Structures are given as C-alpha cells and as structure tokens.
DNA sequence: GTAAGTTTCAAACGGGCGTTTAGCAGGAAA
DNA sequence: TTTCCTGCTAAACGCCCGTTTGAAACTTAC
C-alpha cells in the first residue's frame, strides 16, 4: 500500500512536470519534492530517470491503445469499410472514454507525446516504437481502404501530416487558447477546437486520394 | 575580422547542435569545442547562453522575414486578392530564394522553430513574439480575404493547424524520411513532400471557409 | 518476540553545467 | 616606444544534476 502510493505519486508529479517543462529540464529533485517523497525513491522504484520517463508513457498509453483497439473492432462489426471520419472519431472518443470530456490530463499528456518527438530522448522513441508499433500499424491499415487511389507514399506522408497537426495543436493547447483569447476576446470551447481540428485533418487526408 | 570569424563560427555550430539536441541538452562546452573557439568566447561575445539562442534565431529569421515581405508586396502589385495557394507559395519560395532548393540548413532551422514552441524557453517565445509579431500579423491579414466566410476564430485556429503541420513535418523531416524509406523502400524526393504538404495545408485551410 | 525482507531516508559522490576572473597577445593611436 | 584597447584564453567558481550508499523504520511471517 505504502509502496504503491509512492510509485503512484511519483508518476503523477512526473507526468505534470515533464509536460510543463520537458524531460531534461525537470530534475528528479523537483519531481520528488512535488510528490512529497524522498529523492532516492525514484531510483529505488524505477531504477533510473529514463525508466521513469518510460513508465509515465506506459501508464497513459497502455489503456488508451486498448480502448482504441476495442472501438476499432466494435465498429468493424457494424460497418465493413471505415471512413476517414470514423477513424478520427475513434481517437477522440477513446480519449473521452478514458478521461471524460474536459480532462486536462489528456491535453497535458498530448504535450508529452509532442515532446517525445521533439526532445532528444532516443531511448523513448525506440521504446514507444517497440511497444506500440504494432497497434499503430493496425490503425494505419484501416486508413488504406478509406482513401482509395492513394499510394503507399501518399498514405504515409498524409498520415504524418495529420499526426503533426494534432500533436502540435494539443501540445501547445493552452498557449494557443491564450493567444486566441487575446485576439478575439473570447475563450474558445474545447469542443469547437476538437471538431475544427478533426475537420482540418479529414480535409487534408482526403486530399491524398484525389490526385 | 578575427572577431567576426569567432562570432560566426559560434553561431554556425550552435545552430546545428541546438537543432540536433535541443537547447538545454546542448552545453556551451559542446558548442565551443565544435566551433574550435574558447569556452569563454560565448559569454564574451553574446553575454549569456540565452542571448546566443536568440542570436541564432535573428540571424536566420531577419533575412527570411524580409524576403517574405518583399514577395508579398511584389505579388500584390500583380494580383489584387491573393489566394491561399499564393500565400503558401510565398513561404516556400522565400526559403528557396535565400538558401536554394536542397539546403538542409533550412530543414535544420525548421526543427529549431519547432523547438522554440515545445521547449521551455519562455524568454525565446517572448523575444520572437516581440520581434516578429508585426510581420506575422501582416502575413495573416492576407489570409482573411483569401478565406471569405471564415470568422476570426476560424482563421486563427485553422492558421495554427496549418502552422503545426508544417513545423511538425519540417522539424522531424529526417526522422520521417527515414521511416518512409523503411516502409516503402524508396527515398521520397523533397519536392514531393513539400508539394504534398502545401496541398494538405491548403485543403485544410479551405475547409475553414466552407461551413 | 524475533528474524527476514521491504521501503524510506539523510548524506554524500563524482561530474557537468553556465559564468566570472585575471591576465595575455597584438594592432592602433600617441 | 609607450599606451591603450579589443579579442581571446586558461583556470577556477559555485551550483545543480543523477545516482549510490548504509543505516533506520516499518511489514510480514513464523
């Protein structure tokens, strides 16, 4: 009990602080003092800072990937060929299913996903690729029939364009919303942004098939 | 002469190394030894590491922003209302104009632009906003008539969706191209990627006006 | 109640960091 | 020739980092 509490508290603090400042910029001392545990606890329970970073991702991604898989399979029993819009919908509703609609844990974690790409943490990218590569390929395999006429190269690039749009937007969510509030004078509702984002991605993806 | 050489060599090394590893992860010792200059030279010529980071951005962005402005003005003497495609074309041809088509300095710098968003360098975002905010607004002002029917919120969000797509793709350019080569077995030409990227962005942007 | 095993803790370790300092080299000005 | 100034440099400063250690505190099992 006491153990689980410590581990859980470290993960909670690390998830928030990594998202706010990045991995290299967040020290173990900052994490452990925010979590109210001893500095040595990280190395005792996780072994190293690298392993802690990976553990943060596992705790979030494992249930999310399972939920996506579940929704994909369920949808397939109803429709034979899924549309681009279906596939994007699966992503957002999976996040909602796990965390509820207004969760800022989700947007905070999207920032982590973005950091995983842009920060120099080769071990993390390798780890994510190894652990979630199959699930990613499975999801991608549904996109091919949804975009008839697109070549393999088309698919690859347009999928990553869409991925980039989502990751960039989500990972800078708070900053963008603050800027928009400055510009237009009113706070944009999350649902509006999400629906516009998916529409943007869908329009771009469809473009892959029409050439 | 001797001075300029040292300053220039520090900027060259810093630009490459920051892009490869990020700001916090690149030490002044790494930069100065790569540049072949003394460690203290950075603080002597730039004052601090923060100022060095800003100087890297100024050296790249100042000429680029000027070129974009020039092309915008020139285009306006020919056409009264610029299209989305025109505006995107200005961006790519400005980069080409300054660095030539195949330059990897451009893609390397795009990575820096991405890092400026995602890394915790508040001073840098503030600096960029202050120095280039006006130019950004000017560019954005051309987008409004190009997308009739879009509200201010539509414009803001779709523009940042597009920005995110570009920054994410460019800043992970090498990694993405390596993945694609793994997948499809052949190396995608830069021109193909750029043209698909702009088409993706244009399709998404047009989507803002049609609702 | 005692032994064994787990978890927590304060303290220290070696190392890398950004920055500062005091002095050196060498051309320009007098 | 001397004086000044700018560019440069070796060495050191204090600080924070991730990790390790050895003992204390607590649980569990017999």
PDB file of C-alpha atoms in Angstrom, chain B residues 52-154:
ATOM      1  CA  UNK B  52      23.180  33.153 -28.006  1.00  0.00           C
ATOM      2  CA  UNK B  53      19.947  31.255 -28.605  1.00  0.00           C
ATOM      3  CA  UNK B  54      18.188  34.456 -29.623  1.00  0.00           C
ATOM      4  CA  UNK B  55      21.078  35.444 -31.889  1.00  0.00           C
ATOM      5  CA  UNK B  56      20.772  32.146 -33.753  1.00  0.00           C
ATOM      6  CA  UNK B  57      17.134  32.926 -34.481  1.00  0.00           C
ATOM      7  CA  UNK B  58      17.806  36.519 -35.518  1.00  0.00           C
ATOM      8  CA  UNK B  59      20.476  35.506 -37.991  1.00  0.00           C
ATOM      9  CA  UNK B  60      18.060  33.164 -39.713  1.00  0.00           C
ATOM     10  CA  UNK B  61      14.718  34.913 -39.364  1.00  0.00           C
ATOM     11  CA  UNK B  62      15.633  38.515 -40.192  1.00  0.00           C
ATOM     12  CA  UNK B  63      16.513  37.885 -43.843  1.00  0.00           C
ATOM     13  CA  UNK B  64      13.686  35.370 -44.236  1.00  0.00           C
ATOM     14  CA  UNK B  65      11.036  37.741 -42.936  1.00  0.00           C
ATOM     15  CA  UNK B  66      12.364  40.481 -45.213  1.00  0.00           C
ATOM     16  CA  UNK B  67      12.155  38.190 -48.210  1.00  0.00           C
ATOM     17  CA  UNK B  68       8.596  37.135 -47.386  1.00  0.00           C
ATOM     18  CA  UNK B  69       7.582  40.772 -47.036  1.00  0.00           C
ATOM     19  CA  UNK B  70       9.226  41.574 -50.373  1.00  0.00           C
ATOM     20  CA  UNK B  71       7.464  38.762 -52.211  1.00  0.00           C
ATOM     21  CA  UNK B  72       4.123  39.650 -50.645  1.00  0.00           C
ATOM     22  CA  UNK B  73       4.425  43.256 -51.787  1.00  0.00           C
ATOM     23  CA  UNK B  74       5.559  42.281 -55.245  1.00  0.00           C
ATOM     24  CA  UNK B  75       2.705  39.804 -55.655  1.00  0.00           C
ATOM     25  CA  UNK B  76       0.221  42.439 -54.595  1.00  0.00           C
ATOM     26  CA  UNK B  77       1.202  44.694 -57.485  1.00  0.00           C
ATOM     27  CA  UNK B  78       0.119  41.905 -59.876  1.00  0.00           C
ATOM     28  CA  UNK B  79      -2.969  40.454 -58.203  1.00  0.00           C
ATOM     29  CA  UNK B  80      -5.389  42.284 -56.007  1.00  0.00           C
ATOM     30  CA  UNK B  81      -6.570  39.365 -53.913  1.00  0.00           C
ATOM     31  CA  UNK B  82      -4.092  36.618 -53.086  1.00  0.00           C
ATOM     32  CA  UNK B  83      -5.246  33.006 -52.828  1.00  0.00           C
ATOM     33  CA  UNK B  84      -4.339  30.553 -50.091  1.00  0.00           C
ATOM     34  CA  UNK B  85      -2.093  28.808 -52.572  1.00  0.00           C
ATOM     35  CA  UNK B  86      -0.337  32.096 -53.378  1.00  0.00           C
ATOM     36  CA  UNK B  87       0.325  32.723 -49.720  1.00  0.00           C
ATOM     37  CA  UNK B  88       1.732  29.259 -49.090  1.00  0.00           C
ATOM     38  CA  UNK B  89       3.835  29.542 -52.213  1.00  0.00           C
ATOM     39  CA  UNK B  90       5.387  32.739 -50.866  1.00  0.00           C
ATOM     40  CA  UNK B  91       6.651  30.876 -47.825  1.00  0.00           C
ATOM     41  CA  UNK B  92       8.355  28.045 -49.677  1.00  0.00           C
ATOM     42  CA  UNK B  93       9.794  30.240 -52.399  1.00  0.00           C
ATOM     43  CA  UNK B  94      11.155  32.655 -49.801  1.00  0.00           C
ATOM     44  CA  UNK B  95      13.071  29.843 -48.157  1.00  0.00           C
ATOM     45  CA  UNK B  96      14.265  28.654 -51.558  1.00  0.00           C
ATOM     46  CA  UNK B  97      15.272  32.164 -52.569  1.00  0.00           C
ATOM     47  CA  UNK B  98      17.539  32.527 -49.568  1.00  0.00           C
ATOM     48  CA  UNK B  99      19.025  29.058 -49.301  1.00  0.00           C
ATOM     49  CA  UNK B 100      18.492  27.276 -52.596  1.00  0.00           C
ATOM     50  CA  UNK B 101      16.311  24.233 -53.064  1.00  0.00           C
ATOM     51  CA  UNK B 102      18.217  21.376 -51.495  1.00  0.00           C
ATOM     52  CA  UNK B 103      19.506  23.199 -48.443  1.00  0.00           C
ATOM     53  CA  UNK B 104      19.460  21.178 -45.264  1.00  0.00           C
ATOM     54  CA  UNK B 105      20.143  24.349 -43.324  1.00  0.00           C
ATOM     55  CA  UNK B 106      16.506  25.219 -43.959  1.00  0.00           C
ATOM     56  CA  UNK B 107      15.130  21.944 -42.635  1.00  0.00           C
ATOM     57  CA  UNK B 108      17.541  22.091 -39.724  1.00  0.00           C
ATOM     58  CA  UNK B 109      16.250  25.528 -38.857  1.00  0.00           C
ATOM     59  CA  UNK B 110      12.633  24.402 -39.110  1.00  0.00           C
ATOM     60  CA  UNK B 111      13.496  21.995 -36.352  1.00  0.00           C
ATOM     61  CA  UNK B 112      14.680  24.927 -34.308  1.00  0.00           C
ATOM     62  CA  UNK B 113      11.385  26.690 -34.931  1.00  0.00           C
ATOM     63  CA  UNK B 114       9.575  23.635 -33.631  1.00  0.00           C
ATOM     64  CA  UNK B 115      11.800  23.515 -30.569  1.00  0.00           C
ATOM     65  CA  UNK B 116      11.055  27.176 -29.918  1.00  0.00           C
ATOM     66  CA  UNK B 117       7.432  26.166 -29.431  1.00  0.00           C
ATOM     67  CA  UNK B 118       7.876  22.987 -27.442  1.00  0.00           C
ATOM     68  CA  UNK B 119      10.935  23.557 -25.280  1.00  0.00           C
ATOM     69  CA  UNK B 120      10.653  25.504 -22.095  1.00  0.00           C
ATOM     70  CA  UNK B 121      12.367  28.681 -23.236  1.00  0.00           C
ATOM     71  CA  UNK B 122       9.901  31.361 -22.275  1.00  0.00           C
ATOM     72  CA  UNK B 123      12.422  34.107 -22.994  1.00  0.00           C
ATOM     73  CA  UNK B 124      12.726  32.884 -26.585  1.00  0.00           C
ATOM     74  CA  UNK B 125       8.993  32.841 -27.312  1.00  0.00           C
ATOM     75  CA  UNK B 126       8.676  36.301 -25.822  1.00  0.00           C
ATOM     76  CA  UNK B 127      11.582  37.538 -27.898  1.00  0.00           C
ATOM     77  CA  UNK B 128      10.246  36.057 -31.142  1.00  0.00           C
ATOM     78  CA  UNK B 129       6.786  37.416 -30.474  1.00  0.00           C
ATOM     79  CA  UNK B 130       8.128  40.898 -29.910  1.00  0.00           C
ATOM     80  CA  UNK B 131      10.487  40.935 -32.858  1.00  0.00           C
ATOM     81  CA  UNK B 132       8.386  39.187 -35.498  1.00  0.00           C
ATOM     82  CA  UNK B 133       4.816  39.640 -34.279  1.00  0.00           C
ATOM     83  CA  UNK B 134       4.096  42.514 -36.632  1.00  0.00           C
ATOM     84  CA  UNK B 135       5.358  40.626 -39.678  1.00  0.00           C
ATOM     85  CA  UNK B 136       3.250  37.622 -38.673  1.00  0.00           C
ATOM     86  CA  UNK B 137       0.124  39.749 -38.329  1.00  0.00           C
ATOM     87  CA  UNK B 138       0.777  41.290 -41.719  1.00  0.00           C
ATOM     88  CA  UNK B 139       1.027  37.884 -43.341  1.00  0.00           C
ATOM     89  CA  UNK B 140      -2.098  36.731 -41.514  1.00  0.00           C
ATOM     90  CA  UNK B 141      -4.022  39.769 -42.715  1.00  0.00           C
ATOM     91  CA  UNK B 142      -3.697  38.485 -46.285  1.00  0.00           C
ATOM     92  CA  UNK B 143      -5.315  35.207 -45.322  1.00  0.00           C
ATOM     93  CA  UNK B 144      -8.613  36.758 -44.302  1.00  0.00           C
ATOM     94  CA  UNK B 145      -9.808  37.861 -47.783  1.00  0.00           C
ATOM     95  CA  UNK B 146      -8.497  34.564 -49.154  1.00  0.00           C
ATOM     96  CA  UNK B 147     -10.984  32.665 -46.988  1.00  0.00           C
ATOM     97  CA  UNK B 148     -14.301  34.532 -47.266  1.00  0.00           C
ATOM     98  CA  UNK B 149     -16.907  33.488 -44.724  1.00  0.00           C
ATOM     99  CA  UNK B 150     -14.454  32.401 -42.079  1.00  0.00           C
ATOM    100  CA  UNK B 151     -14.811  34.003 -38.672  1.00  0.00           C
ATOM    101  CA  UNK B 152     -11.870  35.401 -36.724  1.00  0.00           C
ATOM    102  CA  UNK B 153     -11.809  32.260 -34.565  1.00  0.00           C
ATOM    103  CA  UNK B 154     -11.924  30.043 -37.667  1.00  0.00           C
TER     104      UNK B 154
END
